[in-house]
Amino acid sequence: DAEITQSPRHKITETGRQVTLACHQTWNHNNMFWYRQDLGHGLRLIHYSYGVQDTNKGEVSDGYSVSRSNTEDLPLTLESAASSQTSVYFCASSAQQDNTEAFFGQGTRLTVV
Amino acid sequence: GQQVMQIPQYQHVQEGEDFTTYCNSSTTLSNIQWYKQRPGGHPVFLIQLVKSGEVKKQKRLTFQFGEAKKNSSLHITATQTTDVGTYFCAGERWGSNYKLTFGKGTLLTVNP
């Protein structure tokens, strides 16, 4: 069965360190998205991609970057982790068709200390 | 930018009572989707509404899309403890190319 997986599921890192969160999907979806979820804010879009070599900034992109070298993966990098980036991160993918249902990964809980 | 407001933020009900959450967009939408997130889980797609005035039902859940395609609601009849979770609406604006703007969600708790 197709799926979308995130790793690690939990991570604790120190302020200033570079951190990369992995997202891998086997749906063969062109669209991939990264969200962060914080209490009181819902899901906020960080970065997204419509295909290989395509990346775009979302509403809360400062301090984050992504790259899309193949269809399956969209890793999210925190260039210099800050305590404000402590959050739960969700990756999602969707097809480029009328039914744009998004499939979410299990999430990564990141704590920056 | 586009905003999607969702109310209420929290709702606590007795098992068997009905529940409704409302979603309102600042711009006209091409479609609206609803997701459910169980505590500790990830958002799971429930439904997509595309047409003006559309109403769809899934067992005890009724979804509506407003005539102006700017608002939507999710109604649960006779809640059960399995309905516990956060319900999100997510709107896709015309020309946004599959990009969804999520409401902040409504956390539903059910007292057995």
CSV table of C-alpha atoms in Angstrom, one decimal:
chain,number,residue,atom,x,y,z
A,1,ASP,CA,0.0,0.0,0.0
A,2,ALA,CA,1.1,3.5,-0.7
A,3,GLU,CA,2.1,5.6,2.2
A,4,ILE,CA,3.8,8.7,3.5
A,5,THR,CA,6.4,8.4,6.2
A,6,GLN,CA,8.2,10.9,8.4
A,7,SER,CA,11.4,10.5,10.3
A,8,PRO,CA,12.4,10.8,13.0
A,9,ARG,CA,9.1,10.8,15.0
A,10,HIS,CA,10.7,12.6,17.9
A,11,LYS,CA,13.8,14.8,18.1
A,12,ILE,CA,15.4,17.0,20.7
A,13,THR,CA,18.1,19.4,19.4
A,14,GLU,CA,20.0,22.3,20.7
A,15,THR,CA,19.6,25.9,19.7
A,16,GLY,CA,21.7,26.8,16.7
A,17,ARG,CA,22.1,23.3,15.3
A,18,GLN,CA,21.0,22.4,11.8
A,19,VAL,CA,18.2,19.8,11.7
A,20,THR,CA,16.7,17.9,8.8
A,21,LEU,CA,13.3,16.2,9.0
A,22,ALA,CA,12.7,13.5,6.4
A,23,CYS,CA,9.4,12.9,4.4
A,24,HIS,CA,9.0,10.1,2.0
A,25,GLN,CA,5.9,9.2,0.0
A,26,THR,CA,5.2,6.3,-2.3
A,27,TRP,CA,1.9,7.7,-3.7
A,28,ASN,CA,3.9,9.1,-6.7
A,29,HIS,CA,2.3,12.5,-5.9
A,30,ASN,CA,3.7,15.6,-7.4
A,31,ASN,CA,2.5,17.9,-4.6
A,32,MET,CA,4.2,17.8,-1.3
A,33,PHE,CA,3.8,20.2,1.7
A,34,TRP,CA,5.3,20.8,5.1
A,35,TYR,CA,3.2,22.2,7.9
A,36,ARG,CA,3.8,23.0,11.5
A,37,GLN,CA,1.1,22.6,14.2
A,38,ASP,CA,1.1,24.7,17.3
A,39,LEU,CA,-1.6,25.0,19.9
A,40,GLY,CA,-3.9,27.8,19.0
A,41,HIS,CA,-2.6,28.1,15.4
A,42,GLY,CA,-3.8,25.0,13.7
A,43,LEU,CA,-1.7,23.9,10.7
A,44,ARG,CA,0.5,26.5,9.0
A,45,LEU,CA,2.2,26.0,5.7
A,46,ILE,CA,6.0,26.2,5.7
A,47,HIS,CA,7.1,25.2,2.2
A,48,TYR,CA,5.6,23.3,-0.6
A,49,SER,CA,6.6,21.7,-3.9
A,50,TYR,CA,4.7,20.8,-7.1
A,51,GLY,CA,7.4,18.6,-8.5
A,52,VAL,CA,11.0,17.8,-8.9
A,53,GLN,CA,13.2,20.9,-8.6
A,54,ASP,CA,10.2,23.1,-7.6
A,55,THR,CA,10.0,24.6,-4.2
A,56,ASN,CA,7.9,27.5,-2.8
A,57,LYS,CA,7.6,29.4,0.4
A,58,GLY,CA,4.6,29.2,2.6
A,59,GLU,CA,3.3,31.5,5.2
A,60,VAL,CA,5.9,30.7,7.9
A,61,SER,CA,9.0,29.9,5.9
A,62,ASP,CA,11.6,31.9,7.7
A,63,GLY,CA,14.4,29.7,9.1
A,64,TYR,CA,13.4,26.7,7.0
A,65,SER,CA,14.4,25.3,3.6
A,66,VAL,CA,13.4,22.4,1.4
A,67,SER,CA,14.8,20.6,-1.6
A,68,ARG,CA,13.1,18.3,-4.1
A,69,SER,CA,15.5,16.1,-6.0
A,70,ASN,CA,13.0,13.4,-6.7
A,71,THR,CA,9.3,12.8,-6.6
A,72,GLU,CA,9.3,10.7,-3.4
A,73,ASP,CA,11.2,13.0,-0.9
A,74,LEU,CA,10.9,16.5,0.5
A,75,PRO,CA,13.3,17.0,3.4
A,76,LEU,CA,12.8,20.0,5.6
A,77,THR,CA,15.9,21.7,7.0
A,78,LEU,CA,16.0,24.0,10.0
A,79,GLU,CA,19.2,26.0,9.2
A,80,SER,CA,19.8,27.1,12.8
A,81,ALA,CA,17.2,25.8,15.2
A,82,ALA,CA,15.5,28.2,17.5
A,83,SER,CA,13.2,27.6,20.5
A,84,SER,CA,10.4,29.1,18.5
A,85,GLN,CA,10.6,26.2,16.1
A,86,THR,CA,9.6,23.7,18.8
A,87,SER,CA,6.5,22.2,17.2
A,88,VAL,CA,4.9,19.2,15.6
A,89,TYR,CA,5.8,19.0,11.9
A,90,PHE,CA,3.6,17.3,9.4
A,91,CYS,CA,4.4,16.4,5.8
A,92,ALA,CA,1.6,15.9,3.3
A,93,SER,CA,1.2,14.9,-0.3
A,94,SER,CA,-1.5,15.2,-2.9
A,95,ALA,CA,-2.1,14.5,-6.5
A,96,GLN,CA,-2.6,17.1,-9.2
A,97,GLN,CA,-6.2,16.3,-10.1
A,98,ASP,CA,-9.6,17.5,-9.2
A,99,ASN,CA,-9.8,15.5,-6.0
A,100,THR,CA,-6.9,17.1,-4.1
A,101,GLU,CA,-7.2,15.0,-0.9
A,102,ALA,CA,-4.0,15.5,1.1
A,103,PHE,CA,-2.4,12.5,2.8
A,104,PHE,CA,-0.5,13.3,6.0
A,105,GLY,CA,2.5,11.6,7.6
A,106,GLN,CA,2.5,10.6,11.2
A,107,GLY,CA,4.3,13.8,12.3
A,108,THR,CA,7.6,14.7,13.9
A,109,ARG,CA,7.7,16.2,17.3
A,110,LEU,CA,10.7,18.6,17.5
A,111,THR,CA,11.9,20.1,20.7
A,112,VAL,CA,14.6,22.8,20.5
A,113,VAL,CA,16.4,23.3,23.9
B,1,GLY,CA,-3.7,36.7,2.3
B,2,GLN,CA,-6.5,34.2,2.5
B,3,GLN,CA,-7.9,33.5,6.0
B,4,VAL,CA,-10.1,30.7,7.1
B,5,MET,CA,-11.8,31.2,10.4
B,6,GLN,CA,-13.3,28.3,12.3
B,7,ILE,CA,-15.6,28.3,15.3
B,8,PRO,CA,-15.9,27.2,18.0
B,9,GLN,CA,-12.4,26.5,19.1
B,10,TYR,CA,-13.6,23.9,21.6
B,11,GLN,CA,-16.8,22.0,22.1
B,12,HIS,CA,-17.7,19.6,24.9
B,13,VAL,CA,-20.8,17.5,24.6
B,14,GLN,CA,-22.6,14.6,26.3
B,15,GLU,CA,-22.6,11.5,24.2
B,16,GLY,CA,-25.7,11.5,22.1
B,17,GLU,CA,-25.8,15.3,21.7
B,18,ASP,CA,-25.3,16.9,18.3
B,19,PHE,CA,-22.2,18.9,17.3
B,20,THR,CA,-21.6,21.6,14.7
B,21,THR,CA,-18.4,23.4,13.6
B,22,TYR,CA,-18.4,26.3,11.2
B,23,CYS,CA,-15.9,27.6,8.8
B,24,ASN,CA,-15.7,30.9,7.0
B,25,SER,CA,-13.3,32.1,4.4
B,26,SER,CA,-12.3,35.7,3.5
B,27,THR,CA,-12.2,34.7,-0.2
B,28,THR,CA,-14.3,32.6,-2.5
B,29,LEU,CA,-13.1,29.0,-2.6
B,30,SER,CA,-12.8,26.5,-5.4
B,31,ASN,CA,-13.4,23.7,-2.9
B,32,ILE,CA,-13.3,23.0,0.8
B,33,GLN,CA,-12.1,19.9,2.6
B,34,TRP,CA,-12.6,18.6,6.1
B,35,TYR,CA,-10.1,16.6,8.1
B,36,LYS,CA,-10.2,14.9,11.4
B,37,GLN,CA,-7.3,14.5,13.8
B,38,ARG,CA,-7.5,12.1,16.7
B,39,PRO,CA,-5.5,13.1,19.8
B,40,GLY,CA,-1.8,12.3,19.2
B,41,GLY,CA,-2.6,11.5,15.5
B,42,HIS,CA,-2.3,13.1,12.1
B,43,PRO,CA,-5.0,14.8,10.1
B,44,VAL,CA,-7.1,12.4,8.0
B,45,PHE,CA,-9.2,13.5,5.1
B,46,LEU,CA,-13.0,13.2,5.5
B,47,ILE,CA,-14.5,14.9,2.5
B,48,GLN,CA,-14.2,17.5,-0.3
B,49,LEU,CA,-17.0,19.8,-1.3
B,50,VAL,CA,-16.8,21.5,-4.7
B,51,LYS,CA,-20.2,22.8,-5.7
B,52,SER,CA,-22.1,25.8,-4.5
B,53,GLY,CA,-24.7,24.7,-1.9
B,54,GLU,CA,-23.5,21.2,-1.9
B,55,VAL,CA,-24.5,18.9,0.9
B,56,LYS,CA,-22.9,15.5,1.5
B,57,LYS,CA,-23.5,12.9,4.2
B,58,GLN,CA,-21.3,10.3,5.7
B,59,LYS,CA,-23.4,8.2,8.2
B,60,ARG,CA,-23.9,10.7,11.1
B,61,LEU,CA,-21.8,13.4,9.6
B,62,THR,CA,-23.4,16.1,7.3
B,63,PHE,CA,-21.2,18.6,5.4
B,64,GLN,CA,-22.4,21.7,3.7
B,65,PHE,CA,-20.8,24.2,1.4
B,66,GLY,CA,-22.4,27.7,1.3
B,67,GLU,CA,-24.0,29.2,-1.8
B,68,ALA,CA,-21.3,31.8,-2.1
B,69,LYS,CA,-18.6,29.1,-1.6
B,70,LYS,CA,-17.1,31.1,1.3
B,71,ASN,CA,-18.5,29.1,4.2
B,72,SER,CA,-19.0,25.5,5.3
B,73,SER,CA,-20.2,23.5,8.2
B,74,LEU,CA,-19.8,20.0,9.6
B,75,HIS,CA,-22.7,18.6,11.7
B,76,ILE,CA,-22.5,15.4,13.7
B,77,THR,CA,-25.7,13.8,14.8
B,78,ALA,CA,-25.8,11.9,18.1
B,79,THR,CA,-22.1,12.1,18.9
B,80,GLN,CA,-20.2,9.0,20.1
B,81,THR,CA,-17.0,8.8,22.0
B,82,THR,CA,-15.3,7.7,18.8
B,83,ASP,CA,-16.0,11.2,17.4
B,84,VAL,CA,-13.5,12.8,19.8
B,85,GLY,CA,-10.8,14.7,18.0
B,86,THR,CA,-10.0,18.0,16.2
B,87,TYR,CA,-12.0,18.8,13.1
B,88,PHE,CA,-10.3,21.1,10.6
B,89,CYS,CA,-11.7,22.7,7.5
B,90,ALA,CA,-9.2,23.5,4.7
B,91,GLY,CA,-10.0,25.8,1.8
B,92,GLU,CA,-8.5,25.9,-1.6
B,93,ARG,CA,-8.6,29.3,-3.2
B,94,TRP,CA,-9.1,29.7,-6.9
B,95,GLY,CA,-5.7,29.8,-8.5
B,96,SER,CA,-3.8,28.5,-5.4
B,97,ASN,CA,-2.9,25.3,-7.2
B,98,TYR,CA,-3.8,22.6,-4.6
B,99,LYS,CA,-2.5,24.7,-1.7
B,100,LEU,CA,-4.8,24.5,1.3
B,101,THR,CA,-5.4,27.1,4.0
B,102,PHE,CA,-6.5,25.4,7.2
B,103,GLY,CA,-8.8,26.7,9.9
B,104,LYS,CA,-7.5,26.5,13.4
B,105,GLY,CA,-9.8,23.5,14.1
B,106,THR,CA,-12.5,22.6,16.6
B,107,LEU,CA,-11.6,20.3,19.4
B,108,LEU,CA,-14.5,18.0,20.2
B,109,THR,CA,-14.6,16.1,23.4
B,110,VAL,CA,-17.5,13.7,24.3
B,111,ASN,CA,-18.5,12.8,27.8
B,112,PRO,CA,-19.8,9.2,27.9
